[in-house]
Amino acid sequence: MSKRQLAMVMDLNKCIGCQTCTMACKTQWTNRNGRDYMYWNNVETQPGRGYPRDWRRAGGGFDDAGALTRGRVPDLARDYGAPFDLDYERALNADAGHAPPAFAAPPPLAPTAPPAYGPNWDEDQGAGDYPNAYYFYLPRICNHCSNPACLAACPRKAIYKREEDGIVLVDQSRCRGYQHCIEACPYKKVYFNPQFNRSEKCIFCYPRVEQGRAPACAHQCVGRIRFVGFLDDEDGPVFKLVTKWQAALPLHAEFGTRPNVYYVPPLSPPRLDAEGRPTGERRIPDAVLVERFGPRVPEVLALLEAERERKRRGERSELMDTLIAYRHAEMFKLDAAYYGAAKPKAARRVIPIVAERARPDGAPETEA
Amino acid sequence: MFTGASLAYGIPNVGTSLDAWFEMDYIVLWGFNPNVTRIPDAHYLWEAKWRGAKVVVIAPDYNPTAIHADLWIPIRPGTDSFLALSLVHVVLEENLYQEEFIREQTDLPFLVREDDGRLLRLADLRKGSRDDVFFCWDEASGKHAALPGSQGHFRKTLRLGTLRPALTGRWQVTGHDGRAIPVTTAFERVRAEAAKFAPERTQAHTGIHPEVVRRLAREYAAAHDPGLTIGFSLHKYAWGILACWGQALFCALTGHDVVDTEHQWSLGGIGPLSSPKPARFGSGFLGEWFAGKMWETFLRHYAGKAFAERSGIAPEELVRLAEHAREEKWFAHHGEPKVRLLFADNTFRRNKSSVHYRKAVLDATELLVNANVRMDSSAELADYVLPAASHYETWDIRGEVGYHRFANLAVPAPGLAPVGEAKTEWEICRLLAEHIAAAAKRRGIDRVADPEFTVTRGEAKEPVTRDLDTLADDFTLQGKLATDKDVVQWLLDNVPAFRPWKLTDAAERGFIVLGSEAGLTSPLYADRPYRSFEEQFYLKRPYPTLSGRQQFYVDHALYLRLGCACPTARAPLHPPKFPLAFYSPHTRWGIHSTWRTSKLMLRMQRGVPHVNLSRADAARRGIRDGDRVRVFNDVGAFYARAKILPALQPGTLMMDHAWEPHQFAGRAGMDTPVAGLLSPLELAGGWGHLRFGAEWDGNQLANESAVDVERA
């Protein structure tokens, strides 16, 4: 347990599934050097198989007795989806050097190998039967858990949790690529980099955070659904949403890792009866949400409706005003000075994400 | 183009900047999916919801915007005009309309002749007089009176003064020949038409329960600040024009503003950049119909009685109507070019009946040149591709149509070297102009008389000349605009809406905040959202329509003949011989085809084009998620992967638009089976404000074709 804990809240009522967060993360951290298949931040349609495929049933976390359980390591092609390239040469330059036939079509511009899965494979599919289909978007990053299963599983003690903010990191100099952390993480948010034979994961953009800036996924979020700050900061949005209003809930708390990403569960339009009239019942069954966000879901949804009703009447609601997210400064409560002040002189082990490229002789080479 | 809005307001793009959503208390999104198509602005909706607003989404599928709504109303594709007329019906039946607003702001008090259905005009009363002055029945004086503000009236105001125009009644006026003319009001006509469309009757078309319709109408009328925003997808149906016109009427009757059709900013001041001579600007929808010989796919797909029954016009007649519209010059058409120079147009991706279109156009084209930043489905067919510098390598101002008040300034990184031989589009044009000028001088064809355009000099009419020898000078304003950066500087100096921004400040920030003059029919205030027509609502300036008011009665001969002189409803035209209504809304994954083949984006999909099937339709055909399928009809076929969407209405097939044809087997893209189709109502012209130009042109109707699908 660290001294303080950074946390993130995501309001699923505002997520539009645009994947801007995914791209912010991807282009910043994982578009090269063995990380192409990784989405430290992904947004998946739920109910659905998610990313990696069926992660919710892939095991890991702690059992009721608090014992670490082993899950499986997802398969690259089947569960993550192999990151494909496009065959431009064959598709667009096929007739180079030949007399072009009279529009006898060259092969289509397509992936070099047909993809079997991907990070957003079941986009917008969800469940239910028309017209009562339902789905919602679930953005996921590493939960930077207070009781991280990945940390517990690592025989090399390569995974550590920072004292000053609770960010969970993989020490790249200690990691030997055993992948126990990947088995153990019930959210499957640790990834194996085959190029360096190391585990890698979301770093909560700590180089940004230490400068007082929100993680890229949160800062770039055009839906303005994300709130970032310290859980114990009573003036911050995270404290208000998680502790004061208790409107944000952890995902699969029963995994036992005490995650630090919280979700405001989604309301949904009413089911329609056989004649097409709206019923009083939300179309996402409560059970679907309870399974993911725990038993307090109905209570939180009722709270959201009640506070919204207050706003409709022209009254004040701190909860609604917080969720409306007027300004970045109110959504992200971070402090560069805190890191400057709290920085321990020697003990602080910040391993830059600069990756190493294994050379044949075994000596590491710094990535360009 | 939002033709329904053009009918009503004389302007196709009206409404609000999208931050206005945040102020509203009742928001209806109809055929509009902003969570996918307006990603930067969608947050205003859900923040408005947390502020207490109610959000209603009307769409055939449970789309990504509907998931956050308070109510999703599923509608059968293409039946929107029935719902619009039912809303009008309820408002009239339950007296929810705002009399003062419609008396002043609309043509509903205008007198209509009961004998021929035409609007009563001054020329009817006084021989040889104007046909653009109209009348109401003045309750104050007990007789007919001319209404100010119309195109022919000398008073350019909507102010009624002492007039008290009647909305209902039947009277007689005396014509110029002394005979009595029976008249009534446009309002009476509208009411009689709407009476046919009780929600209980339109349910058979729309699939929407009447209680839902009645509640929607009542809640909208009672709201303090409601808004109805429609998507362009409605105008990809034959009767989208009627749906939008009906929606405009609904908004007018409730006194609540106008239907929002993505308003556009007014960037006045750019005139001198164009040649002072008339441009050979042609009608897009009609030009492509002729260029692509689309009447052939149209006749194949829509042959038979069903079309005539639903549209009131036989298929062959529609083809003749298109030819008539061209001959009458209702829409400009300058023939088929032998040389095509494409800029910023992926024409072989965009046009419907795509394989058919491609062949027709390529057969008729001797030289195809394409300036392009990438090898898209049009570039790969060109004889020459002129490699263009991409968006981030060029100085440019990228204006938003009107969603928000910012225009982005593209600033190339200092010292950026061009990729290969790429040049900015401005430089490509300048060099082409220089070479054309030099070649023209060499060949002694300095000036060419335009066969179509004339200019009057003194008494005489002379042909407009196309001055090839000075082309480069004219293009660069006598050398002042040599580079893309010069143009951006010129725009900042000359466009009032960009003032007072200086190039250095704008370049540093990367954007410009538009000034007050960006507003077209209202000022753009610095501190609040834009809303159209404040000049009309408060200053009482006329609308740019024939009547000078919001127009809900159009007595064009074609409209009278088709029974569409006022908003009405028509059934969709999907031929019954194929079971699935095919529609293709805008995608989350590109701006049309731009970015559509980006590897990063495709990895977030399935890598190859997929077509969405409902569970029921897939099961009936033994199709599973991921299967390769063939989508076909009597126009053409394409292959794609099946994706099963529980959110999709059975009986429909939906595919995100703008996949590149070269992503498909045989280059047969998703628009291959989409038949050419024009809406007869969009072929009208030569009447009042229905004159071809930026405010009046038609649409290619992508969403009225029917298909079937099978495993392949």
Coordinates of C-alpha atoms in Angstrom, one line a residue, chain B residues 40-527:
Chain B
P40 CA -15.6 16.7 -31.0
D41 CA -18.9 18.1 -30.1
A42 CA -20.9 15.1 -28.8
H43 CA -19.9 15.9 -25.2
Y44 CA -22.2 18.9 -25.2
L45 CA -25.1 16.5 -25.5
W46 CA -24.3 14.4 -22.5
E47 CA -23.3 17.4 -20.5
A48 CA -26.7 18.9 -21.4
K49 CA -28.2 15.6 -20.2
W50 CA -26.5 16.0 -16.8
R51 CA -27.9 19.5 -16.8
G52 CA -31.4 18.0 -17.0
A53 CA -32.1 18.0 -20.7
K54 CA -34.0 15.2 -22.2
V55 CA -32.4 13.6 -25.3
V56 CA -34.5 11.7 -27.9
V57 CA -32.9 9.7 -30.7
I58 CA -34.8 8.7 -33.8
A59 CA -33.1 6.2 -36.1
P60 CA -33.6 2.8 -37.6
D61 CA -30.8 1.2 -35.6
Y62 CA -29.9 1.5 -32.0
N63 CA -26.9 3.6 -32.9
P64 CA -24.0 4.7 -30.7
T65 CA -25.8 8.0 -29.9
A66 CA -29.0 6.2 -28.9
I67 CA -27.2 4.3 -26.2
H68 CA -27.0 7.5 -24.1
A69 CA -30.4 8.9 -24.9
D70 CA -33.5 9.0 -22.7
L71 CA -35.5 7.6 -25.4
W72 CA -34.7 5.8 -28.6
I73 CA -37.5 5.7 -31.2
P74 CA -36.8 3.1 -33.9
I75 CA -38.2 4.1 -37.3
R76 CA -38.4 2.1 -40.5
P77 CA -35.8 3.5 -43.0
G78 CA -37.0 6.2 -45.3
T79 CA -40.4 6.7 -43.6
D80 CA -39.3 9.9 -41.8
S81 CA -41.7 12.1 -43.7
F82 CA -44.6 10.2 -42.1
L83 CA -43.3 10.8 -38.6
A84 CA -42.7 14.5 -39.4
L85 CA -46.3 14.9 -40.7
S86 CA -47.7 13.1 -37.7
L87 CA -45.9 15.5 -35.4
V88 CA -47.4 18.4 -37.4
H89 CA -50.8 16.6 -37.1
V90 CA -50.6 16.4 -33.3
V91 CA -49.5 20.0 -32.9
L92 CA -52.4 21.2 -35.1
E93 CA -55.0 18.8 -33.7
E94 CA -54.1 19.7 -30.1
N95 CA -53.7 23.4 -30.7
L96 CA -50.1 23.4 -29.6
Y97 CA -49.0 25.9 -32.2
Q98 CA -47.9 29.5 -31.7
E99 CA -50.1 31.7 -33.8
E100 CA -48.1 34.9 -33.4
F101 CA -44.9 33.2 -34.6
I102 CA -46.4 31.6 -37.7
R103 CA -48.5 34.7 -38.7
E104 CA -45.3 36.8 -38.9
Q105 CA -42.5 34.3 -39.7
T106 CA -44.1 31.9 -42.2
D107 CA -46.2 32.0 -45.3
L108 CA -49.0 30.1 -43.7
P109 CA -51.4 33.1 -43.8
F110 CA -50.8 33.4 -47.5
L111 CA -53.8 33.1 -49.7
V112 CA -54.0 30.1 -52.0
R113 CA -56.4 29.9 -54.9
E114 CA -58.9 27.1 -54.5
D115 CA -59.4 26.7 -58.2
D116 CA -55.8 25.9 -59.3
G117 CA -54.0 25.5 -56.0
R118 CA -51.6 28.3 -56.8
L119 CA -50.7 31.1 -54.4
L120 CA -52.7 34.2 -55.1
R121 CA -50.4 36.8 -56.8
L122 CA -50.7 40.4 -57.6
A123 CA -50.7 39.4 -61.3
D124 CA -54.0 37.5 -60.6
L125 CA -55.6 40.7 -59.6
R126 CA -54.0 43.2 -61.9
K127 CA -53.2 42.2 -65.4
G128 CA -49.5 42.2 -66.3
S129 CA -48.5 42.9 -62.8
R130 CA -45.9 41.1 -60.6
D131 CA -46.1 37.5 -59.8
D132 CA -43.9 37.7 -56.7
V133 CA -46.3 39.8 -54.5
F134 CA -48.6 37.7 -52.3
F135 CA -51.7 38.3 -50.1
C136 CA -53.2 37.4 -46.8
W137 CA -56.7 37.9 -45.6
D138 CA -56.5 40.9 -43.2
E139 CA -58.8 40.4 -40.3
A140 CA -58.4 44.0 -39.3
S141 CA -59.8 45.4 -42.6
G142 CA -61.8 42.4 -43.6
K143 CA -60.2 42.2 -47.0
H144 CA -57.2 40.8 -48.8
A145 CA -54.0 42.7 -48.4
A146 CA -50.5 42.3 -49.8
L147 CA -47.9 41.0 -47.4
P148 CA -44.6 42.9 -47.2
G149 CA -41.3 41.1 -47.4
S150 CA -41.8 38.8 -50.5
Q151 CA -39.3 38.9 -53.3
G152 CA -41.4 41.4 -55.3
H153 CA -42.7 43.6 -52.5
F154 CA -41.1 47.0 -52.2
R155 CA -41.1 46.8 -48.3
K156 CA -38.3 44.4 -47.2
T157 CA -39.6 43.6 -43.8
L158 CA -41.6 40.9 -42.1
R159 CA -43.3 43.5 -39.9
L160 CA -47.1 43.2 -40.3
G161 CA -47.8 46.7 -39.1
T162 CA -51.6 47.0 -38.8
L163 CA -52.2 43.8 -40.7
R164 CA -53.9 41.0 -38.9
P165 CA -53.5 38.0 -41.3
A166 CA -56.1 35.3 -40.9
L167 CA -54.8 31.7 -40.6
T168 CA -58.1 30.1 -41.4
G169 CA -61.1 30.9 -43.6
R170 CA -62.4 30.9 -47.1
W171 CA -63.1 34.0 -49.1
Q172 CA -63.4 35.4 -52.6
V173 CA -61.3 38.0 -54.3
T174 CA -61.9 39.5 -57.7
G175 CA -59.5 38.7 -60.4
H176 CA -58.2 41.0 -63.1
D177 CA -60.8 39.7 -65.5
G178 CA -63.6 40.5 -63.0
R179 CA -64.2 36.9 -62.1
A180 CA -64.3 35.8 -58.5
I181 CA -61.4 33.7 -57.3
P182 CA -62.1 31.5 -54.3
V183 CA -59.2 31.6 -51.9
T184 CA -58.2 30.0 -48.6
T185 CA -54.9 30.1 -46.6
A186 CA -51.8 28.0 -46.9
F187 CA -52.4 27.2 -43.3
E188 CA -55.7 25.5 -44.2
R189 CA -54.0 23.5 -46.9
V190 CA -51.3 22.4 -44.5
R191 CA -53.9 21.5 -41.9
A192 CA -55.9 19.5 -44.5
E193 CA -52.7 17.6 -45.6
A194 CA -51.6 16.9 -42.0
A195 CA -55.1 15.6 -41.2
K196 CA -54.3 12.6 -43.3
F197 CA -51.4 11.6 -41.2
A198 CA -52.7 10.9 -37.7
P199 CA -50.1 8.9 -35.7
E200 CA -52.5 6.1 -35.6
R201 CA -52.4 5.9 -39.4
T202 CA -48.7 6.4 -40.0
Q203 CA -47.7 3.7 -37.5
A204 CA -48.2 1.2 -40.4
H205 CA -45.4 3.0 -42.2
T206 CA -43.0 4.1 -39.5
G207 CA -43.5 1.3 -37.0
I208 CA -43.8 3.9 -34.2
H209 CA -46.6 3.6 -31.7
P210 CA -48.9 6.6 -31.8
E211 CA -48.6 7.3 -28.1
V212 CA -44.8 7.8 -28.6
V213 CA -45.5 10.3 -31.4
R214 CA -48.1 12.2 -29.4
R215 CA -45.9 12.4 -26.4
L216 CA -42.9 13.6 -28.5
A217 CA -45.0 16.4 -30.1
R218 CA -46.4 17.5 -26.8
E219 CA -43.1 17.5 -24.9
Y220 CA -41.3 19.3 -27.7
A221 CA -44.0 22.0 -27.9
A222 CA -44.0 22.5 -24.2
A223 CA -40.3 22.6 -23.8
H224 CA -38.6 25.9 -23.0
D225 CA -35.6 25.6 -25.3
P226 CA -35.9 22.5 -27.5
G227 CA -33.8 21.7 -30.5
L228 CA -34.3 19.3 -33.4
T229 CA -31.1 18.3 -35.2
I230 CA -31.2 16.1 -38.3
G231 CA -28.4 14.3 -40.0
F232 CA -27.7 14.4 -43.7
S233 CA -28.6 10.8 -43.9
L234 CA -32.3 11.8 -44.2
H235 CA -31.6 13.5 -47.5
K236 CA -30.2 10.2 -48.9
Y237 CA -33.7 9.0 -49.1
A238 CA -36.1 10.1 -51.9
W239 CA -38.4 11.8 -49.4
G240 CA -35.8 13.3 -47.1
I241 CA -36.7 16.6 -48.7
L242 CA -40.3 16.1 -47.4
A243 CA -39.2 14.9 -44.0
C244 CA -37.0 17.9 -43.5
W245 CA -39.7 20.3 -44.8
G246 CA -42.2 18.7 -42.4
Q247 CA -39.7 19.0 -39.6
A248 CA -39.2 22.7 -40.4
L249 CA -43.0 23.1 -40.3
F250 CA -43.2 21.3 -37.0
C251 CA -40.5 23.7 -35.5
A252 CA -42.3 26.7 -36.9
L253 CA -45.7 25.7 -35.6
T254 CA -44.3 25.1 -32.1
G255 CA -42.7 28.6 -32.4
H256 CA -39.4 26.9 -31.6
D257 CA -36.8 28.1 -34.0
V258 CA -35.8 26.0 -37.0
V259 CA -34.8 22.5 -37.8
D260 CA -31.0 22.3 -37.3
T261 CA -29.3 21.1 -40.5
E262 CA -25.7 21.9 -39.6
H263 CA -25.6 25.7 -40.3
Q264 CA -22.6 27.1 -42.1
W265 CA -20.5 30.2 -41.4
S266 CA -20.4 33.0 -43.9
L267 CA -16.9 33.7 -45.0
G268 CA -17.5 36.8 -47.0
G269 CA -14.6 38.6 -48.6
I270 CA -13.1 35.7 -50.6
G271 CA -14.8 36.9 -53.8
P272 CA -11.7 38.4 -55.4
L273 CA -10.0 35.1 -55.3
S274 CA -12.4 33.8 -57.9
S275 CA -12.4 35.0 -61.5
P276 CA -14.8 38.0 -61.9
K277 CA -16.2 36.0 -64.9
P278 CA -19.0 33.6 -64.5
A279 CA -17.8 30.1 -63.5
R280 CA -18.7 27.0 -65.4
F281 CA -20.1 25.6 -62.1
G282 CA -22.3 22.6 -62.8
S283 CA -24.9 20.8 -60.7
G284 CA -23.3 17.9 -58.9
F285 CA -26.2 15.5 -58.5
L286 CA -27.5 16.0 -62.0
G287 CA -24.1 16.1 -63.6
E288 CA -23.1 12.8 -62.1
W289 CA -26.4 11.2 -63.1
F290 CA -25.6 12.1 -66.7
A291 CA -21.9 11.4 -66.6
G292 CA -22.4 8.0 -65.1
K293 CA -25.4 7.1 -67.2
M294 CA -27.2 6.4 -64.0
W295 CA -30.6 6.4 -65.6
E296 CA -29.6 2.9 -66.7
T297 CA -29.2 1.5 -63.3
F298 CA -32.2 3.5 -62.1
L299 CA -34.5 2.0 -64.7
R300 CA -33.3 -1.5 -64.1
H301 CA -33.8 -1.3 -60.3
Y302 CA -37.0 0.7 -60.2
A303 CA -38.9 -0.7 -63.2
G304 CA -42.5 -1.6 -62.4
K305 CA -45.6 -0.2 -60.9
A306 CA -44.5 0.1 -57.3
F307 CA -42.3 3.1 -58.1
A308 CA -45.0 5.0 -59.9
E309 CA -47.5 4.2 -57.2
R310 CA -45.3 5.5 -54.4
S311 CA -43.7 8.5 -56.1
G312 CA -46.6 9.6 -58.4
I313 CA -44.4 9.5 -61.4
A314 CA -43.4 6.6 -63.7
P315 CA -39.7 5.7 -63.9
E316 CA -39.4 6.7 -67.5
E317 CA -41.0 10.0 -66.7
L318 CA -38.4 10.7 -64.0
V319 CA -35.7 10.3 -66.6
R320 CA -37.5 12.7 -68.9
L321 CA -37.9 15.1 -66.0
A322 CA -34.1 15.0 -65.4
E323 CA -33.5 15.8 -69.0
H324 CA -36.2 18.5 -68.9
A325 CA -34.4 20.1 -65.8
R326 CA -31.2 20.1 -67.8
E327 CA -32.8 21.6 -70.9
E328 CA -34.7 24.3 -69.0
K329 CA -31.4 25.1 -67.3
W330 CA -33.0 24.6 -64.0
F331 CA -29.7 23.1 -63.1
A332 CA -26.4 24.0 -64.8
H333 CA -24.9 21.3 -66.9
H334 CA -22.0 22.0 -69.3
G335 CA -21.7 18.7 -71.0
E336 CA -19.2 15.9 -70.5
P337 CA -15.6 16.9 -70.2
K338 CA -13.0 15.1 -72.3
V339 CA -10.3 16.1 -69.8
R340 CA -11.0 15.7 -66.1
L341 CA -8.8 17.3 -63.5
L342 CA -9.7 16.0 -60.0
F343 CA -8.8 17.9 -56.9
A344 CA -9.9 16.7 -53.4
D345 CA -12.5 14.5 -55.0
N346 CA -12.5 10.7 -54.7
T347 CA -15.1 10.6 -57.4
F348 CA -14.9 6.9 -58.1
R349 CA -15.4 6.1 -54.4
R350 CA -18.2 8.6 -54.0
N351 CA -20.6 8.0 -56.8
K352 CA -23.3 5.4 -56.7
S353 CA -23.8 2.5 -59.1
S354 CA -20.0 2.7 -58.8
V355 CA -18.9 0.1 -61.3
H356 CA -21.4 1.3 -63.8
Y357 CA -20.4 4.9 -63.2
R358 CA -16.7 4.2 -63.4
K359 CA -17.0 2.6 -66.8
A360 CA -19.3 5.3 -68.2
V361 CA -17.0 8.1 -67.0
L362 CA -13.7 6.5 -68.0
D363 CA -15.1 5.6 -71.4
A364 CA -16.0 9.2 -72.1
T365 CA -12.8 10.7 -70.7
E366 CA -9.7 11.1 -72.8
L367 CA -7.4 12.3 -70.0
L368 CA -7.8 11.9 -66.3
V369 CA -5.5 13.8 -64.0
N370 CA -5.6 13.7 -60.3
A371 CA -3.8 15.8 -57.7
N372 CA -3.8 13.7 -54.6
V373 CA -2.0 13.1 -51.3
R374 CA -2.5 9.4 -51.6
M375 CA -3.2 6.6 -54.0
D376 CA -7.0 6.4 -53.5
S377 CA -9.6 4.6 -55.6
S378 CA -9.6 7.6 -58.0
A379 CA -5.9 8.3 -58.2
E380 CA -5.2 4.7 -59.2
L381 CA -7.4 5.2 -62.3
A382 CA -5.8 8.4 -63.4
D383 CA -3.5 8.9 -66.4
Y384 CA -1.4 11.2 -64.3
V385 CA -1.2 11.6 -60.6
L386 CA 0.2 14.9 -59.4
P387 CA 1.5 14.2 -55.9
A388 CA 0.2 16.8 -53.5
A389 CA 1.6 17.8 -50.2
S390 CA -0.6 16.5 -47.4
H391 CA -2.7 18.5 -44.9
Y392 CA 0.2 19.0 -42.5
E393 CA 2.7 20.1 -45.2
T394 CA 0.7 23.0 -46.5
W395 CA -0.3 26.4 -45.3
D396 CA -4.1 26.3 -45.1
I397 CA -7.1 27.5 -43.2
R398 CA -9.5 24.7 -42.6
G399 CA -12.9 26.1 -41.8
E400 CA -15.5 24.2 -39.9
V401 CA -18.8 24.3 -41.6
G402 CA -20.5 25.7 -38.5
Y403 CA -20.2 23.2 -35.6
H404 CA -18.0 25.5 -33.7
R405 CA -16.3 28.9 -34.0
F406 CA -12.8 27.8 -34.7
A407 CA -11.0 27.6 -38.0
N408 CA -7.8 25.5 -37.9
L409 CA -4.7 27.0 -39.4
A410 CA -2.4 24.4 -40.9
V411 CA 1.2 25.4 -40.6
P412 CA 3.9 23.2 -42.1
A413 CA 6.8 22.5 -39.8
P414 CA 9.8 24.7 -40.6
G415 CA 12.3 23.2 -42.9
L416 CA 10.0 20.4 -43.9
A417 CA 11.2 18.9 -47.1
P418 CA 8.6 17.7 -49.6
V419 CA 8.1 14.0 -50.0
G420 CA 9.3 13.0 -53.5
E421 CA 8.0 15.4 -56.1
A422 CA 5.0 16.5 -54.0
K423 CA 3.9 20.1 -54.3
T424 CA 1.2 22.1 -52.6
E425 CA -2.1 22.1 -54.4
W426 CA -1.7 25.9 -54.8
E427 CA 1.6 25.4 -56.5
I428 CA 0.2 22.6 -58.7
C429 CA -2.5 24.9 -59.9
R430 CA -0.2 27.8 -60.4
L431 CA 2.2 25.7 -62.5
L432 CA -0.6 24.3 -64.5
A433 CA -1.9 27.8 -65.1
E434 CA 1.5 29.0 -66.2
H435 CA 1.9 26.1 -68.6
I436 CA -1.5 26.4 -70.0
A437 CA -0.9 30.2 -70.6
A438 CA 2.4 29.5 -72.3
A439 CA 0.9 26.7 -74.5
A440 CA -2.0 28.9 -75.4
K441 CA 0.3 31.8 -76.5
R442 CA 2.4 29.4 -78.5
R443 CA -0.6 28.0 -80.3
G444 CA -2.3 31.4 -80.8
I445 CA -5.4 30.6 -78.7
D446 CA -5.0 33.4 -76.2
R447 CA -8.7 34.0 -75.8
V448 CA -11.5 31.6 -76.2
A449 CA -15.1 32.7 -76.5
D450 CA -17.3 30.8 -74.1
P451 CA -20.2 29.2 -76.0
E452 CA -22.6 29.5 -73.1
F453 CA -22.0 32.7 -71.2
T454 CA -22.4 36.3 -72.5
V455 CA -21.7 39.7 -71.1
T456 CA -23.7 42.8 -71.9
R457 CA -21.5 45.7 -73.0
G458 CA -23.6 48.8 -73.7
E459 CA -26.4 47.6 -75.9
A460 CA -24.6 44.5 -77.3
K461 CA -24.3 41.1 -75.9
E462 CA -20.8 39.6 -76.2
P463 CA -19.6 36.2 -75.4
V464 CA -17.5 35.9 -72.2
T465 CA -14.0 35.2 -73.1
R466 CA -11.8 32.7 -71.3
D467 CA -8.4 34.4 -71.2
L468 CA -5.8 31.6 -71.4
D469 CA -2.9 33.9 -71.9
T470 CA -3.4 35.6 -68.6
L471 CA -4.4 32.6 -66.7
A472 CA -1.4 32.5 -64.4
D473 CA -1.6 36.2 -63.6
D474 CA -5.3 36.0 -62.9
F475 CA -4.9 33.0 -60.7
T476 CA -2.2 34.7 -58.6
L477 CA -3.8 38.1 -58.6
Q478 CA -1.0 39.5 -60.7
G479 CA 1.7 37.6 -58.9
K480 CA 0.6 38.5 -55.4
L481 CA -0.4 35.0 -54.5
A482 CA 2.6 32.9 -55.5
T483 CA 2.5 30.4 -52.6
D484 CA 0.0 28.7 -50.3
K485 CA 1.3 31.0 -47.5
D486 CA 0.5 34.1 -49.5
V487 CA -3.0 32.9 -49.9
V488 CA -3.5 32.3 -46.1
Q489 CA -2.1 35.8 -45.5
W490 CA -4.4 37.2 -48.1
L491 CA -7.4 35.5 -46.5
L492 CA -6.5 36.8 -43.0
D493 CA -6.3 40.3 -44.5
N494 CA -9.5 40.1 -46.5
V495 CA -12.1 37.9 -44.8
P496 CA -13.9 40.0 -42.2
A497 CA -14.8 36.9 -40.1
F498 CA -11.0 36.2 -39.6
R499 CA -10.3 39.7 -38.3
P500 CA -8.4 40.8 -36.3
W501 CA -6.1 37.7 -36.4
K502 CA -2.6 38.2 -37.6
L503 CA -0.7 35.4 -39.3
T504 CA 1.9 35.1 -36.6
D505 CA -0.6 34.8 -33.8
A506 CA -2.8 32.4 -35.7
A507 CA 0.2 30.2 -36.7
E508 CA 1.4 30.1 -33.1
R509 CA -2.0 29.0 -31.8
G510 CA -2.9 26.8 -34.8
F511 CA -6.4 28.2 -35.0
I512 CA -8.5 31.3 -35.5
V513 CA -11.5 32.3 -33.5
L514 CA -14.1 33.5 -35.9
G515 CA -15.4 37.0 -35.4
S516 CA -18.9 38.3 -35.3
E517 CA -19.2 38.6 -39.0
A518 CA -19.0 34.8 -39.5
G519 CA -22.7 34.6 -38.7
L520 CA -24.9 34.5 -41.8
T521 CA -28.3 35.3 -40.4
S522 CA -27.3 36.3 -36.9
P523 CA -24.2 37.8 -35.4
L524 CA -21.7 35.3 -33.9
Y525 CA -21.4 36.6 -30.3
A526 CA -18.2 36.1 -28.5
D527 CA -19.7 34.5 -25.5

